[in-house]
PDB file of C-alpha atoms in Angstrom:
ATOM      1  CA  ILE I 767       8.994  14.053  12.264  1.00 96.00           C
ATOM      2  CA  ARG I 768       9.230  12.532   8.994  1.00 95.00           C
ATOM      3  CA  TYR I 769       8.364  14.974   5.667  1.00 93.00           C
ATOM      4  CA  ASP I 770       7.888  13.519   2.211  1.00 91.00           C
ATOM      5  CA  ALA I 771       9.797  15.447  -0.655  1.00 93.00           C
ATOM      6  CA  LYS I 772       7.619  17.974  -0.512  1.00 90.00           C
ATOM      7  CA  GLY I 773       7.425  19.373   3.256  1.00 91.00           C
ATOM      8  CA  LYS I 774       3.891  17.296   3.213  1.00 92.00           C
ATOM      9  CA  LEU I 775       3.877  15.359   7.050  1.00 94.00           C
ATOM     10  CA  LYS I 776       3.907  11.782   6.660  1.00 95.00           C
ATOM     11  CA  GLU I 777       4.588  10.242  10.211  1.00 95.00           C
ATOM     12  CA  GLN I 778       4.973  11.954  13.981  1.00 96.00           C
ATOM     13  CA  PHE I 779       6.193   9.407  16.508  1.00 96.00           C
ATOM     14  CA  VAL I 780       7.386   9.593  20.075  1.00 97.00           C
ATOM     15  CA  GLU I 781       9.056   5.845  21.451  1.00 96.00           C
ATOM     16  CA  LEU I 782      10.112   4.792  24.964  1.00 97.00           C
ATOM     17  CA  ASN I 783      12.172   2.499  25.763  1.00 97.00           C
ATOM     18  CA  LEU I 784      13.107   0.315  28.663  1.00 97.00           C
ATOM     19  CA  VAL I 785      16.321  -1.790  28.267  1.00 96.00           C
ATOM     20  CA  THR I 786      17.668  -4.853  30.478  1.00 95.00           C
ATOM     21  CA  ASP I 787      21.142  -6.415  29.791  1.00 92.00           C
ATOM     22  CA  TRP I 788      20.187  -9.414  33.065  1.00 88.00           C
ATOM     23  CA  THR I 789      23.198 -12.007  33.762  1.00 81.00           C
ATOM     24  CA  ASN I 790      23.327 -15.259  32.356  1.00 80.00           C
ATOM     25  CA  GLY I 791      22.912 -14.138  28.816  1.00 84.00           C
ATOM     26  CA  ILE I 792      19.513 -12.983  29.784  1.00 92.00           C
ATOM     27  CA  TYR I 793      18.149  -9.350  27.158  1.00 93.00           C
ATOM     28  CA  SER I 794      14.955  -7.868  27.587  1.00 96.00           C
ATOM     29  CA  SER I 795      13.221  -4.275  26.293  1.00 97.00           C
ATOM     30  CA  ALA I 796       9.862  -3.188  26.567  1.00 98.00           C
ATOM     31  CA  GLY I 797       8.290  -0.484  24.783  1.00 97.00           C
ATOM     32  CA  TYR I 798       5.571   2.125  24.374  1.00 98.00           C
ATOM     33  CA  LEU I 799       4.397   4.574  20.924  1.00 97.00           C
ATOM     34  CA  PRO I 800       2.781   7.428  23.574  1.00 97.00           C
ATOM     35  CA  VAL I 801       2.489   9.524  19.976  1.00 97.00           C
ATOM     36  CA  ASN I 802       2.148   7.655  16.946  1.00 97.00           C
ATOM     37  CA  ASN I 803       0.408   9.694  13.981  1.00 97.00           C
ATOM     38  CA  GLU I 804       1.303   8.825  10.366  1.00 96.00           C
ATOM     39  CA  ASP I 805      -0.693   9.845   7.000  1.00 95.00           C
ATOM     40  CA  TYR I 806      -1.449   6.819   4.669  1.00 94.00           C
ATOM     41  CA  GLY I 807      -3.886   6.550   1.605  1.00 86.00           C
ATOM     42  CA  GLY I 808      -4.537  10.274   2.473  1.00 89.00           C
ATOM     43  CA  ILE I 809      -6.013  10.385   5.806  1.00 94.00           C
ATOM     44  CA  PHE I 810      -3.714  10.680   8.418  1.00 95.00           C
ATOM     45  CA  HIS I 811      -4.433   8.594  11.132  1.00 96.00           C
ATOM     46  CA  LYS I 812      -3.903   9.056  14.835  1.00 96.00           C
ATOM     47  CA  ASN I 813      -3.026   7.734  18.409  1.00 96.00           C
ATOM     48  CA  ILE I 814      -1.906   5.070  17.142  1.00 97.00           C
ATOM     49  CA  ASN I 815      -0.789   3.991  20.603  1.00 97.00           C
ATOM     50  CA  ARG I 816       0.866   0.294  20.862  1.00 96.00           C
ATOM     51  CA  TRP I 817       3.574  -1.281  23.240  1.00 97.00           C
ATOM     52  CA  HIS I 818       5.933  -3.690  23.134  1.00 98.00           C
ATOM     53  CA  PHE I 819       8.102  -6.207  24.973  1.00 98.00           C
ATOM     54  CA  ASN I 820      10.676  -8.601  24.038  1.00 97.00           C
ATOM     55  CA  MET I 821      13.319 -11.350  26.057  1.00 96.00           C
ATOM     56  CA  GLU I 822      16.085 -13.110  24.712  1.00 95.00           C
ATOM     57  CA  ALA I 823      18.266 -16.177  26.160  1.00 93.00           C
ATOM     58  CA  ASN I 824      21.351 -16.235  24.255  1.00 86.00           C
ATOM     59  CA  ASN I 825      23.931 -17.890  26.641  1.00 80.00           C
ATOM     60  CA  LEU I 826      21.903 -19.033  29.004  1.00 74.00           C
ATOM     61  CA  SER I 827      22.328 -22.892  27.585  1.00 81.00           C
ATOM     62  CA  LYS I 828      24.681 -24.375  25.409  1.00 84.00           C
ATOM     63  CA  PHE I 829      21.990 -26.988  24.327  1.00 90.00           C
ATOM     64  CA  ILE I 830      18.958 -24.438  23.586  1.00 92.00           C
ATOM     65  CA  THR I 831      18.504 -20.587  23.265  1.00 94.00           C
ATOM     66  CA  GLY I 832      15.662 -18.283  22.030  1.00 95.00           C
ATOM     67  CA  GLY I 833      13.194 -15.792  23.320  1.00 96.00           C
ATOM     68  CA  PHE I 834      10.128 -14.330  22.303  1.00 97.00           C
ATOM     69  CA  TYR I 835       8.431 -10.705  20.771  1.00 98.00           C
ATOM     70  CA  TYR I 836       4.956  -9.241  21.351  1.00 98.00           C
ATOM     71  CA  GLU I 837       3.437  -6.181  20.079  1.00 98.00           C
ATOM     72  CA  GLY I 838      -0.161  -5.400  20.590  1.00 97.00           C
ATOM     73  CA  GLY I 839      -2.067  -2.158  20.255  1.00 97.00           C
ATOM     74  CA  LYS I 840      -3.908   0.026  17.454  1.00 97.00           C
ATOM     75  CA  PHE I 841      -2.163  -0.818  13.644  1.00 97.00           C
ATOM     76  CA  ILE I 842      -3.246   1.352  10.456  1.00 97.00           C
ATOM     77  CA  VAL I 843      -5.834  -1.171   8.055  1.00 96.00           C
ATOM     78  CA  ARG I 844      -4.096  -0.895   4.724  1.00 95.00           C
ATOM     79  CA  PHE I 845      -5.754  -2.793   2.968  1.00 94.00           C
ATOM     80  CA  GLU I 846      -9.244  -1.258   3.217  1.00 93.00           C
ATOM     81  CA  ASP I 847      -9.810   2.071   1.121  1.00 91.00           C
ATOM     82  CA  PRO I 848     -10.407   4.149   2.899  1.00 93.00           C
ATOM     83  CA  THR I 849      -7.817   2.836   5.532  1.00 95.00           C
ATOM     84  CA  TYR I 850      -8.297   3.123   9.384  1.00 96.00           C
ATOM     85  CA  VAL I 851      -7.105   2.167  12.634  1.00 97.00           C
ATOM     86  CA  GLY I 852      -7.825  -0.885  13.770  1.00 97.00           C
ATOM     87  CA  PHE I 853      -6.225  -3.117  16.664  1.00 98.00           C
ATOM     88  CA  GLY I 854      -4.221  -6.474  16.669  1.00 97.00           C
ATOM     89  CA  HIS I 855      -1.270  -8.479  18.021  1.00 97.00           C
ATOM     90  CA  ASN I 856       1.861  -9.698  16.897  1.00 98.00           C
ATOM     91  CA  LEU I 857       3.649 -12.397  18.485  1.00 98.00           C
ATOM     92  CA  ASP I 858       7.080 -13.900  17.546  1.00 98.00           C
ATOM     93  CA  ILE I 859       8.933 -16.762  19.068  1.00 98.00           C
ATOM     94  CA  TRP I 860      11.811 -18.600  18.024  1.00 97.00           C
ATOM     95  CA  ALA I 861      14.096 -21.296  19.546  1.00 96.00           C
ATOM     96  CA  THR I 862      17.433 -22.482  18.903  1.00 95.00           C
ATOM     97  CA  ILE I 863      17.859 -26.420  19.368  1.00 95.00           C
ATOM     98  CA  LYS I 864      21.783 -28.090  18.866  1.00 94.00           C
ATOM     99  CA  PRO I 865      21.782 -31.374  20.705  1.00 91.00           C
ATOM    100  CA  PHE I 866      25.673 -31.762  19.316  1.00 90.00           C
ATOM    101  CA  ASP I 867      27.848 -29.648  17.282  1.00 89.00           C
ATOM    102  CA  ARG I 868      27.163 -30.741  13.840  1.00 94.00           C
ATOM    103  CA  LEU I 869      22.920 -30.896  14.011  1.00 95.00           C
ATOM    104  CA  ARG I 870      21.445 -27.441  14.932  1.00 95.00           C
ATOM    105  CA  ASN I 871      17.533 -26.909  14.450  1.00 96.00           C
ATOM    106  CA  ASP I 872      16.006 -23.393  14.182  1.00 97.00           C
ATOM    107  CA  ILE I 873      12.891 -23.104  15.211  1.00 97.00           C
ATOM    108  CA  ASN I 874      10.239 -19.788  14.789  1.00 98.00           C
ATOM    109  CA  TYR I 875       6.546 -19.391  15.832  1.00 98.00           C
ATOM    110  CA  SER I 876       4.618 -16.070  13.440  1.00 98.00           C
ATOM    111  CA  TYR I 877       1.602 -15.643  14.744  1.00 98.00           C
ATOM    112  CA  SER I 878      -0.399 -12.314  13.794  1.00 97.00           C
ATOM    113  CA  GLU I 879      -4.211 -10.623  13.999  1.00 97.00           C
ATOM    114  CA  LEU I 880      -6.102  -7.593  13.318  1.00 97.00           C
ATOM    115  CA  SER I 881      -9.493  -6.397  14.182  1.00 97.00           C
ATOM    116  CA  LYS I 882     -11.510  -3.316  13.350  1.00 96.00           C
ATOM    117  CA  SER I 883     -11.528  -2.741  17.327  1.00 94.00           C
ATOM    118  CA  ALA I 884     -10.440  -3.881  20.384  1.00 92.00           C
ATOM    119  CA  GLY I 885     -12.759  -6.875  20.575  1.00 91.00           C
ATOM    120  CA  GLY I 886     -14.141  -6.269  17.616  1.00 93.00           C
ATOM    121  CA  GLU I 887     -14.921  -8.396  14.685  1.00 95.00           C
ATOM    122  CA  LYS I 888     -11.070 -10.102  13.215  1.00 96.00           C
ATOM    123  CA  LEU I 889      -9.870  -9.338   9.992  1.00 96.00           C
ATOM    124  CA  PHE I 890      -7.745 -11.900   9.920  1.00 95.00           C
ATOM    125  CA  ALA I 891      -5.607 -14.348  12.160  1.00 96.00           C
ATOM    126  CA  GLY I 892      -3.669 -16.409  11.296  1.00 96.00           C
ATOM    127  CA  TYR I 893       0.704 -17.944  11.513  1.00 97.00           C
ATOM    128  CA  VAL I 894       3.614 -19.009   9.945  1.00 97.00           C
ATOM    129  CA  VAL I 895       5.582 -21.516  11.780  1.00 97.00           C
ATOM    130  CA  SER I 896       9.338 -22.996   9.596  1.00 97.00           C
ATOM    131  CA  ASP I 897      11.556 -25.438  11.553  1.00 97.00           C
ATOM    132  CA  LYS I 898      15.185 -25.756   9.399  1.00 97.00           C
ATOM    133  CA  ILE I 899      17.402 -28.344  10.013  1.00 97.00           C
ATOM    134  CA  SER I 900      20.676 -28.409   9.126  1.00 97.00           C
ATOM    135  CA  TYR I 901      23.756 -30.851   9.463  1.00 97.00           C
ATOM    136  CA  GLN I 902      27.463 -30.321   8.946  1.00 95.00           C
ATOM    137  CA  PHE I 903      29.090 -34.073   8.102  1.00 94.00           C
ATOM    138  CA  ASN I 904      32.403 -32.561   7.849  1.00 92.00           C
ATOM    139  CA  LYS I 905      34.039 -29.329   6.938  1.00 90.00           C
ATOM    140  CA  ASN I 906      32.956 -30.079   3.517  1.00 92.00           C
ATOM    141  CA  PHE I 907      29.399 -31.614   3.349  1.00 94.00           C
ATOM    142  CA  PHE I 908      26.587 -29.765   4.679  1.00 95.00           C
ATOM    143  CA  LEU I 909      22.859 -30.695   4.675  1.00 97.00           C
ATOM    144  CA  ARG I 910      20.010 -28.576   5.327  1.00 97.00           C
ATOM    145  CA  VAL I 911      15.927 -29.142   4.997  1.00 97.00           C
ATOM    146  CA  LEU I 912      13.649 -26.410   5.523  1.00 97.00           C
ATOM    147  CA  LEU I 913       9.893 -26.917   7.116  1.00 97.00           C
ATOM    148  CA  GLN I 914       7.262 -24.076   6.652  1.00 97.00           C
ATOM    149  CA  TYR I 915       3.359 -24.034   7.110  1.00 96.00           C
ATOM    150  CA  ASP I 916       1.540 -21.002   6.197  1.00 95.00           C
ATOM    151  CA  LEU I 917      -1.680 -21.184   7.860  1.00 93.00           C
ATOM    152  CA  PHE I 918      -2.511 -17.743   6.121  1.00 93.00           C
ATOM    153  CA  SER I 919      -2.165 -19.028   2.327  1.00 90.00           C
ATOM    154  CA  ARG I 920      -1.987 -23.293   3.566  1.00 90.00           C
ATOM    155  CA  ASN I 921       0.612 -24.540   1.877  1.00 93.00           C
ATOM    156  CA  PHE I 922       3.228 -26.609   3.780  1.00 94.00           C
ATOM    157  CA  THR I 923       6.275 -26.002   1.815  1.00 96.00           C
ATOM    158  CA  VAL I 924      10.182 -28.285   2.093  1.00 96.00           C
ATOM    159  CA  ASP I 925      12.799 -27.098   0.992  1.00 97.00           C
ATOM    160  CA  PRO I 926      16.113 -29.703   1.100  1.00 97.00           C
ATOM    161  CA  LEU I 927      19.469 -28.233   0.400  1.00 97.00           C
ATOM    162  CA  LEU I 928      22.814 -30.078   0.062  1.00 96.00           C
ATOM    163  CA  SER I 929      26.305 -28.247  -0.858  1.00 96.00           C
ATOM    164  CA  TYR I 930      29.746 -29.628  -0.712  1.00 95.00           C
ATOM    165  CA  LYS I 931      32.578 -27.086  -0.441  1.00 93.00           C
ATOM    166  CA  TRP I 932      35.811 -28.366  -2.186  1.00 89.00           C
ATOM    167  CA  ASN I 933      37.258 -24.655  -0.363  1.00 87.00           C
ATOM    168  CA  PRO I 934      36.383 -21.283   0.280  1.00 82.00           C
ATOM    169  CA  TYR I 935      35.751 -20.359  -3.722  1.00 86.00           C
ATOM    170  CA  THR I 936      34.728 -23.368  -4.886  1.00 92.00           C
ATOM    171  CA  ILE I 937      31.131 -24.589  -4.019  1.00 94.00           C
ATOM    172  CA  LEU I 938      28.114 -27.021  -5.495  1.00 95.00           C
ATOM    173  CA  PHE I 939      24.492 -26.654  -4.371  1.00 96.00           C
ATOM    174  CA  LEU I 940      21.760 -29.108  -5.277  1.00 96.00           C
ATOM    175  CA  GLY I 941      18.481 -28.188  -3.438  1.00 96.00           C
ATOM    176  CA  SER I 942      14.758 -28.853  -4.260  1.00 96.00           C
ATOM    177  CA  SER I 943      11.073 -26.741  -3.411  1.00 95.00           C
ATOM    178  CA  HIS I 944       8.463 -28.452  -2.337  1.00 95.00           C
ATOM    179  CA  ASP I 945       4.919 -26.632  -1.901  1.00 94.00           C
ATOM    180  CA  ILE I 946       1.706 -28.938  -0.504  1.00 93.00           C
ATOM    181  CA  SER I 947      -0.977 -26.578  -0.591  1.00 91.00           C
ATOM    182  CA  GLU I 948      -4.360 -26.896   0.534  1.00 86.00           C
ATOM    183  CA  ILE I 949      -7.120 -27.402  -3.172  1.00 82.00           C
ATOM    184  CA  SER I 950     -11.020 -27.249  -1.865  1.00 74.00           C
ATOM    185  CA  ASP I 951     -12.928 -29.580  -3.833  1.00 71.00           C
ATOM    186  CA  ASN I 952     -16.908 -28.756  -5.166  1.00 70.00           C
ATOM    187  CA  ASN I 953     -18.137 -30.001  -1.950  1.00 71.00           C
ATOM    188  CA  GLY I 954     -15.622 -27.741  -0.038  1.00 66.00           C
ATOM    189  CA  PHE I 955     -13.727 -30.204   1.540  1.00 71.00           C
ATOM    190  CA  GLY I 956      -9.619 -29.212   1.147  1.00 74.00           C
ATOM    191  CA  LYS I 957      -6.821 -31.902   0.683  1.00 83.00           C
ATOM    192  CA  TYR I 958      -3.568 -30.949   0.456  1.00 85.00           C
ATOM    193  CA  THR I 959      -1.640 -31.568  -2.931  1.00 90.00           C
ATOM    194  CA  GLU I 960       1.761 -30.823  -3.994  1.00 90.00           C
ATOM    195  CA  THR I 961       1.354 -28.051  -6.901  1.00 91.00           C
ATOM    196  CA  ASP I 962       4.897 -26.952  -6.947  1.00 93.00           C
ATOM    197  CA  ARG I 963       7.996 -29.303  -7.547  1.00 95.00           C
ATOM    198  CA  TYR I 964      11.597 -28.274  -8.647  1.00 94.00           C
ATOM    199  CA  PHE I 965      15.042 -29.170  -8.361  1.00 96.00           C
ATOM    200  CA  TYR I 966      18.393 -26.885  -9.152  1.00 95.00           C
ATOM    201  CA  LEU I 967      22.066 -27.023  -9.321  1.00 96.00           C
ATOM    202  CA  LYS I 968      24.412 -24.367  -8.641  1.00 95.00           C
ATOM    203  CA  PHE I 969      28.186 -24.551  -8.954  1.00 94.00           C
ATOM    204  CA  GLN I 970      30.579 -21.415  -7.761  1.00 92.00           C
ATOM    205  CA  TYR I 971      34.419 -21.398  -8.721  1.00 90.00           C
ATOM    206  CA  LEU I 972      35.874 -18.247  -8.404  1.00 85.00           C
ATOM    207  CA  TRP I 973      38.774 -17.374 -11.235  1.00 83.00           C
ATOM    208  CA  SER I 974      41.576 -15.365 -10.850  1.00 77.00           C
ATOM    209  CA  LEU I 975      42.734 -13.468 -13.266  1.00 75.00           C
TER     210      LEU I 975
END
């Protein structure tokens, strides 16, 4: 139970969770909100019930690890005025692939949708997928490339970063960032164009006084 500084009731919830630690490094949990009431936008919303489930496999294999998280049920539609309770889903899937020690590939997929009611009109639906590729040439030299596509904004991002570490306190970073967005012409046809690009250089050195 949560109140604001003036003593006004802001939130009430009860969450039930079942957590299981399986063999071979597999972990899972399942939960449900039988009670979930919240004051938002001047309205006290009741019965915002939803459930969630997730599973992770962190030690199953040296080559690949990962997991997923799902949440579904009722959510407050916070961007409408007045606010109300809708129905939605959230899904996260992630994996880390390591073909060999120096190369690491972190992949993540996130999907979200929200409707006015269960089976009703969708307010939004989309996903964000990202891939972070890292390569350690040696103990000093490191390369990372981040690739991400956002369906909500129809934007593709490329962020390469190169670093060289002389010691734990002296590091040189060289990187850039590129935004590629979908631009519609007068006929409504979309074309992906680079809209932003910048480069940066950072040098870190620690002086002992």
